[in-house]
């Protein structure tokens, strides 16, 4: 039993020279590159939190488990033990399982599956069976896991066929490019080791770690965006660049809640500049319900000088309260008012 924990008890040995930099670490660069999981995972937990709060906190399980993928990957490459190999590969399997359970599109469910909870139970059963089967021939596990990647690419291609959002399309291309580059590094390190040894460059598996984390980060963001459009469209999902939003087309999203008969002014929720106030045009709600439409919003900016006006095109969705509810609402434009002095305080 102790043998499965011992150094180099795994049948898998990557191209990097063993014990080159430390007598306690078998594959030094492969081990160190695994720590990129500990950097990216907390960032993704933070960035996806607004979406997870609205959709399901189970979304966070994906990136929490990615931390364990990094931990087990580091342990495996440090020891090349059989236990390390199985922990590394099975943690990836369970990340994929959680991703399938929470994100797989409903329209692609098998015909006998009617809801996501039933689909999740099916995924759980398949994952448990696969986990047990993985001990039969451990050397084949990595290839099986990469086959899941091909199915994910197919699913993504199906989803993107009807997508017209240019940001989403760019993100899809970037995600696929990173995945292709990552898998190329993995295959080249596995089957072209002698060539890379001649060049004295045996670090492709470590580069795979870095590229695959980036591909998963971009890919999960895209999948979350597509999922939000299907599951929680009222939240008006949008793609933003982090840490800086590059405003390419000046199209912003705002969500407001009005009460029946009230006169309201539309305010910018995601402020890009300080001292930003959205004033007009106000609308009066004639009926309750909801409506989506495009509207030009005058944004009055005051920052170390006289106020000036910038006009943005907003994709607006009104959630309207009232009794009884209706699927439509009629609104009439009211005269715009002069923007008040902000006095150093931004409207929210």
Coordinates of C-alpha atoms in Angstrom, one line a residue:
X1 CA 0.0 0.0 0.0
X2 CA 2.8 2.4 0.9
X3 CA 4.2 1.8 -2.6
X4 CA 1.5 3.9 -4.3
X5 CA 2.6 6.9 -2.3
X6 CA 6.3 6.5 -3.1
X7 CA 8.2 8.7 -5.5
X8 CA 8.0 7.6 -9.2
X9 CA 5.5 4.9 -8.5
X10 CA 3.4 6.2 -11.4
X11 CA 3.8 4.8 -14.9
X12 CA 3.6 8.4 -16.2
X13 CA 6.8 10.4 -16.6
X14 CA 6.8 13.6 -18.5
X15 CA 9.6 15.0 -20.6
X16 CA 11.2 17.3 -18.0
X17 CA 14.4 16.0 -16.5
X18 CA 13.9 14.5 -13.0
X19 CA 15.5 16.0 -9.9
X20 CA 17.2 18.6 -12.0
X21 CA 16.7 21.5 -9.6
X22 CA 15.9 19.8 -6.3
X23 CA 16.4 16.4 -4.8
X24 CA 12.9 16.5 -3.3
X25 CA 11.0 17.6 -6.4
X26 CA 11.0 15.2 -9.4
X27 CA 9.7 17.7 -12.0
X28 CA 10.5 21.1 -10.8
X29 CA 9.0 23.3 -13.6
X30 CA 5.9 21.2 -13.9
X31 CA 5.4 21.5 -10.2
X32 CA 5.9 25.3 -10.1
X33 CA 3.7 25.9 -13.1
X34 CA 0.8 24.2 -11.3
X35 CA 0.7 27.1 -8.9
X36 CA -1.0 29.2 -11.6
X37 CA -4.2 27.5 -10.5
X38 CA -3.9 29.2 -7.1
X39 CA -3.6 32.6 -8.8
X40 CA -6.4 32.4 -11.5
X41 CA -9.0 30.5 -9.4
X42 CA -9.6 33.2 -6.7
X43 CA -9.8 35.8 -9.4
X44 CA -12.4 33.9 -11.3
X45 CA -14.4 33.3 -8.1
X46 CA -14.5 37.0 -7.6
X47 CA -15.4 37.9 -11.2
X48 CA -18.1 35.3 -11.5
X49 CA -19.7 36.1 -8.1
X50 CA -22.3 38.5 -9.4
X51 CA -23.4 36.0 -12.0
X52 CA -23.3 33.1 -9.4
X53 CA -25.5 35.1 -6.9
X54 CA -28.2 35.5 -9.6
X55 CA -27.9 32.1 -11.2
X56 CA -26.7 29.5 -8.6
X57 CA -23.9 29.6 -6.0
X58 CA -23.1 26.0 -7.2
X59 CA -21.2 27.8 -10.0
X60 CA -18.4 28.6 -7.5
X61 CA -17.8 24.8 -7.1
X62 CA -16.1 24.7 -10.5
X63 CA -13.3 27.2 -9.6
X64 CA -13.1 26.0 -6.0
X65 CA -12.3 22.5 -7.4
X66 CA -9.8 24.1 -9.8
X67 CA -7.8 25.0 -6.8
X68 CA -7.7 21.3 -5.8
X69 CA -6.6 20.5 -9.4
X70 CA -3.6 22.8 -9.0
X71 CA -2.8 21.3 -5.6
X72 CA -3.0 17.7 -6.8
X73 CA -1.1 18.6 -10.0
X74 CA 1.7 20.1 -7.9
X75 CA 1.8 17.0 -5.7
X76 CA 1.8 14.6 -8.7
X77 CA 4.7 16.4 -10.5
X78 CA 6.6 16.8 -7.2
X79 CA 6.5 13.0 -6.5
X80 CA 5.3 11.3 -9.7
X81 CA 3.5 8.9 -7.3
X82 CA 0.6 6.8 -8.3
X83 CA -1.7 8.4 -5.8
X84 CA -0.6 11.9 -7.1
X85 CA -1.5 10.8 -10.6
X86 CA -5.0 9.6 -9.7
X87 CA -5.7 12.6 -7.5
X88 CA -4.6 14.9 -10.4
X89 CA -6.7 13.2 -13.0
X90 CA -9.8 12.5 -10.9
X91 CA -9.9 16.1 -9.8
X92 CA -10.0 17.2 -13.4
X93 CA -12.8 14.6 -14.1
X94 CA -14.9 16.0 -11.2
X95 CA -14.4 19.6 -12.4
X96 CA -15.7 18.6 -15.8
X97 CA -18.6 16.8 -14.1
X98 CA -19.6 19.9 -12.1
X99 CA -19.3 22.0 -15.3
X100 CA -21.6 19.7 -17.2
X101 CA -24.1 19.6 -14.4
X102 CA -24.5 23.4 -14.0
X103 CA -23.8 24.6 -17.5
X104 CA -24.8 22.1 -20.1
X105 CA -27.5 23.7 -22.2
X106 CA -31.1 22.4 -21.5
X107 CA -31.9 22.2 -25.2
X108 CA -29.1 19.6 -25.6
X109 CA -30.4 17.4 -22.8
X110 CA -31.2 13.8 -23.8
X111 CA -34.9 13.4 -24.7
X112 CA -35.6 11.4 -21.5
X113 CA -34.2 14.2 -19.3
X114 CA -36.8 16.9 -18.4
X115 CA -34.9 19.1 -15.9
X116 CA -31.4 20.0 -14.7
X117 CA -31.7 18.2 -11.4
X118 CA -32.3 14.9 -13.2
X119 CA -29.5 15.7 -15.6
X120 CA -27.2 16.4 -12.7
X121 CA -28.0 13.1 -11.1
X122 CA -27.2 11.4 -14.4
X123 CA -23.8 13.2 -14.5
X124 CA -23.1 12.1 -11.0
X125 CA -23.8 8.4 -11.8
X126 CA -21.6 8.5 -14.9
X127 CA -18.8 10.3 -13.0
X128 CA -18.8 7.8 -10.2
X129 CA -18.6 4.9 -12.7
X130 CA -15.8 6.7 -14.6
X131 CA -14.0 7.3 -11.3
X132 CA -14.0 3.6 -10.5
X133 CA -13.1 2.6 -14.1
X134 CA -10.1 4.9 -14.0
X135 CA -8.2 2.5 -11.8
X136 CA -8.4 -0.2 -14.4
X137 CA -5.9 1.4 -16.8
X138 CA -4.6 4.6 -15.3
X139 CA -2.4 5.5 -18.2
X140 CA -5.5 5.9 -20.4
X141 CA -7.1 8.4 -18.1
X142 CA -5.4 11.5 -19.6
X143 CA -6.5 10.7 -23.1
X144 CA -10.1 10.1 -22.0
X145 CA -10.2 13.5 -20.2
X146 CA -9.0 15.2 -23.4
X147 CA -11.8 13.5 -25.3
X148 CA -14.2 15.5 -23.0
X149 CA -12.5 18.6 -24.3
X150 CA -13.5 17.7 -27.9
X151 CA -17.1 17.3 -26.8
X152 CA -17.0 20.6 -25.1
X153 CA -15.7 22.2 -28.3
X154 CA -18.5 20.6 -30.3
X155 CA -21.1 21.9 -27.7
X156 CA -19.5 25.4 -27.9
X157 CA -19.7 25.3 -31.7
X158 CA -23.4 24.4 -31.6
X159 CA -24.1 27.3 -29.2
X160 CA -22.1 29.9 -31.2
X161 CA -23.8 29.2 -34.5
X162 CA -26.6 31.5 -33.7
X163 CA -24.6 34.0 -31.7
X164 CA -24.2 37.5 -33.2
X165 CA -22.5 39.2 -30.2
X166 CA -19.0 40.2 -31.4
X167 CA -17.5 40.2 -28.0
X168 CA -18.8 36.6 -27.4
X169 CA -17.5 35.5 -30.8
X170 CA -14.0 37.0 -30.1
X171 CA -14.0 35.3 -26.7
X172 CA -14.9 32.0 -28.3
X173 CA -12.1 32.3 -30.8
X174 CA -9.6 33.2 -28.1
X175 CA -10.8 30.3 -25.9
X176 CA -10.5 27.8 -28.7
X177 CA -7.1 29.1 -29.8
X178 CA -5.7 28.8 -26.2
X179 CA -7.1 25.3 -25.9
X180 CA -5.6 24.2 -29.3
X181 CA -2.2 25.7 -28.3
X182 CA -2.4 24.0 -24.8
X183 CA -3.3 20.6 -26.2
X184 CA -0.5 20.9 -28.8
X185 CA 2.0 21.5 -26.0
X186 CA 0.6 18.4 -24.1
X187 CA 0.8 16.2 -27.2
X188 CA 4.2 17.4 -28.2
X189 CA 5.6 16.9 -24.7
X190 CA 4.1 13.4 -24.6
X191 CA 5.1 12.1 -28.0
X192 CA 7.9 14.4 -29.1
X193 CA 10.1 14.3 -26.0
X194 CA 13.3 13.2 -27.8
X195 CA 13.1 16.2 -30.2
X196 CA 12.7 18.7 -27.3
X197 CA 15.5 17.0 -25.4
X198 CA 17.8 17.7 -28.3
X199 CA 16.8 21.3 -28.1
X200 CA 17.2 21.2 -24.3
X201 CA 13.7 22.5 -23.9
X202 CA 11.6 20.1 -21.9
X203 CA 9.1 22.4 -20.4
X204 CA 6.0 22.1 -22.6
X205 CA 3.9 20.3 -20.0
X206 CA 4.5 23.2 -17.7
X207 CA 3.4 25.6 -20.4
X208 CA 0.4 23.4 -20.9
X209 CA -0.6 24.1 -17.3
X210 CA -0.5 27.8 -17.8
X211 CA -2.3 27.8 -21.2
X212 CA -5.1 25.4 -20.1
X213 CA -5.9 27.5 -17.0
X214 CA -6.2 30.6 -19.3
X215 CA -8.3 28.6 -21.7
X216 CA -10.6 27.4 -18.9
X217 CA -10.9 31.0 -17.5
X218 CA -11.9 32.4 -20.9
X219 CA -14.1 29.5 -21.8
X220 CA -16.0 29.4 -18.5
X221 CA -16.6 33.1 -18.8
X222 CA -18.1 32.6 -22.3
X223 CA -20.2 29.6 -21.1
X224 CA -21.4 31.6 -18.1
X225 CA -22.5 34.4 -20.5
X226 CA -24.3 32.1 -22.8
X227 CA -25.9 30.3 -19.8
X228 CA -27.1 33.6 -18.3
X229 CA -28.8 34.6 -21.6
X230 CA -30.8 31.3 -21.4
X231 CA -31.4 30.9 -17.7
X232 CA -31.5 34.5 -16.3
X233 CA -32.1 36.8 -19.3
X234 CA -33.7 39.4 -17.0
X235 CA -30.2 40.1 -15.5
X236 CA -29.1 41.5 -18.9
X237 CA -25.8 39.6 -19.0
X238 CA -22.8 41.3 -20.7
X239 CA -19.1 40.7 -21.2
X240 CA -16.6 43.1 -19.7
X241 CA -12.9 43.2 -19.8
X242 CA -11.1 42.9 -16.4
X243 CA -9.4 44.8 -14.8
X244 CA -10.3 47.5 -17.3
X245 CA -13.4 47.6 -19.4
X246 CA -12.4 48.5 -23.0
X247 CA -15.5 50.4 -24.2
X248 CA -15.5 49.4 -27.9
X249 CA -19.0 50.3 -29.0
X250 CA -20.2 52.6 -26.2
X251 CA -23.1 50.2 -25.6
X252 CA -23.9 49.9 -21.9
X253 CA -26.5 48.0 -20.0
X254 CA -28.7 49.4 -17.3
X255 CA -31.5 47.9 -15.3
X256 CA -34.1 50.0 -13.5
X257 CA -37.1 49.2 -11.4
X258 CA -40.1 51.6 -11.5
X259 CA -43.5 51.6 -9.7
X260 CA -46.8 52.0 -11.4
X261 CA -47.6 55.7 -12.1
X262 CA -44.2 57.0 -10.9
X263 CA -42.1 59.4 -12.9
X264 CA -38.5 58.2 -12.8
X265 CA -35.2 59.1 -14.3
X266 CA -32.8 56.5 -15.6
X267 CA -29.4 56.3 -13.8
X268 CA -26.2 54.6 -14.9
X269 CA -25.5 51.6 -12.6
X270 CA -22.0 50.6 -13.8
X271 CA -20.1 53.9 -13.6
X272 CA -17.1 54.3 -15.8
X273 CA -16.2 57.8 -14.9
X274 CA -16.4 59.6 -11.5
X275 CA -19.2 62.2 -10.9
X276 CA -21.5 60.5 -13.5
X277 CA -25.2 61.2 -13.5
X278 CA -27.7 59.9 -16.0
X279 CA -30.7 62.3 -16.2
X280 CA -32.9 61.8 -19.1
X281 CA -35.2 61.1 -20.7
X282 CA -37.6 60.2 -17.8
X283 CA -40.6 58.1 -18.6
X284 CA -44.0 57.7 -17.0
X285 CA -45.2 54.1 -16.6
X286 CA -48.7 53.7 -17.9
X287 CA -49.1 49.9 -17.3
X288 CA -47.1 47.3 -15.4
X289 CA -45.1 44.6 -17.1
X290 CA -41.7 44.6 -18.8
X291 CA -40.2 46.0 -22.0
X292 CA -36.9 45.9 -23.7
X293 CA -35.8 48.7 -26.1
X294 CA -32.9 50.9 -27.1
X295 CA -32.8 54.4 -25.9
X296 CA -30.3 57.3 -26.1
X297 CA -29.3 58.4 -22.6
X298 CA -27.7 61.8 -21.9
X299 CA -24.9 61.3 -19.4
X300 CA -23.9 64.5 -17.7
X301 CA -20.3 64.6 -16.5
X302 CA -18.9 67.0 -14.0
X303 CA -15.2 66.6 -13.2
X304 CA -13.0 69.6 -12.4
X305 CA -15.0 72.0 -14.6
X306 CA -18.3 72.8 -16.2
X307 CA -20.6 69.9 -16.8
X308 CA -20.6 68.5 -20.3
X309 CA -22.9 66.0 -22.0
X310 CA -22.0 62.6 -23.6
X311 CA -24.7 60.5 -25.3
X312 CA -24.6 56.8 -25.0
X313 CA -26.7 54.1 -26.6
X314 CA -28.2 52.0 -23.8
X315 CA -29.8 48.6 -24.2
X316 CA -32.5 49.1 -21.7
X317 CA -34.8 46.6 -20.0
X318 CA -37.5 47.8 -17.6
X319 CA -38.8 45.6 -14.9
X320 CA -42.0 47.3 -13.9
X321 CA -44.1 46.7 -10.8
X322 CA -47.8 46.9 -10.6
X323 CA -51.1 45.0 -10.1
X324 CA -52.3 43.3 -12.2
X325 CA -49.1 42.3 -14.1
X326 CA -49.0 42.5 -17.9
X327 CA -46.6 41.3 -20.5
X328 CA -46.5 44.7 -22.2
X329 CA -46.2 48.3 -21.0
X330 CA -46.9 51.6 -22.6
X331 CA -44.7 54.5 -21.8
X332 CA -44.7 58.1 -22.9
X333 CA -41.7 60.4 -22.9
X334 CA -41.8 63.2 -20.4
X335 CA -39.8 66.5 -20.7
X336 CA -36.2 66.1 -19.6
X337 CA -35.1 68.2 -16.7
X338 CA -31.9 70.0 -16.2
X339 CA -29.3 67.9 -14.4
X340 CA -28.8 68.8 -10.7
X341 CA -25.4 69.6 -9.2
X342 CA -23.7 66.5 -8.1
X343 CA -21.8 68.1 -5.2
X344 CA -19.1 65.5 -5.5
X345 CA -21.5 62.6 -5.1
X346 CA -22.4 60.0 -7.8
X347 CA -25.9 58.8 -8.3
X348 CA -26.3 55.0 -8.1

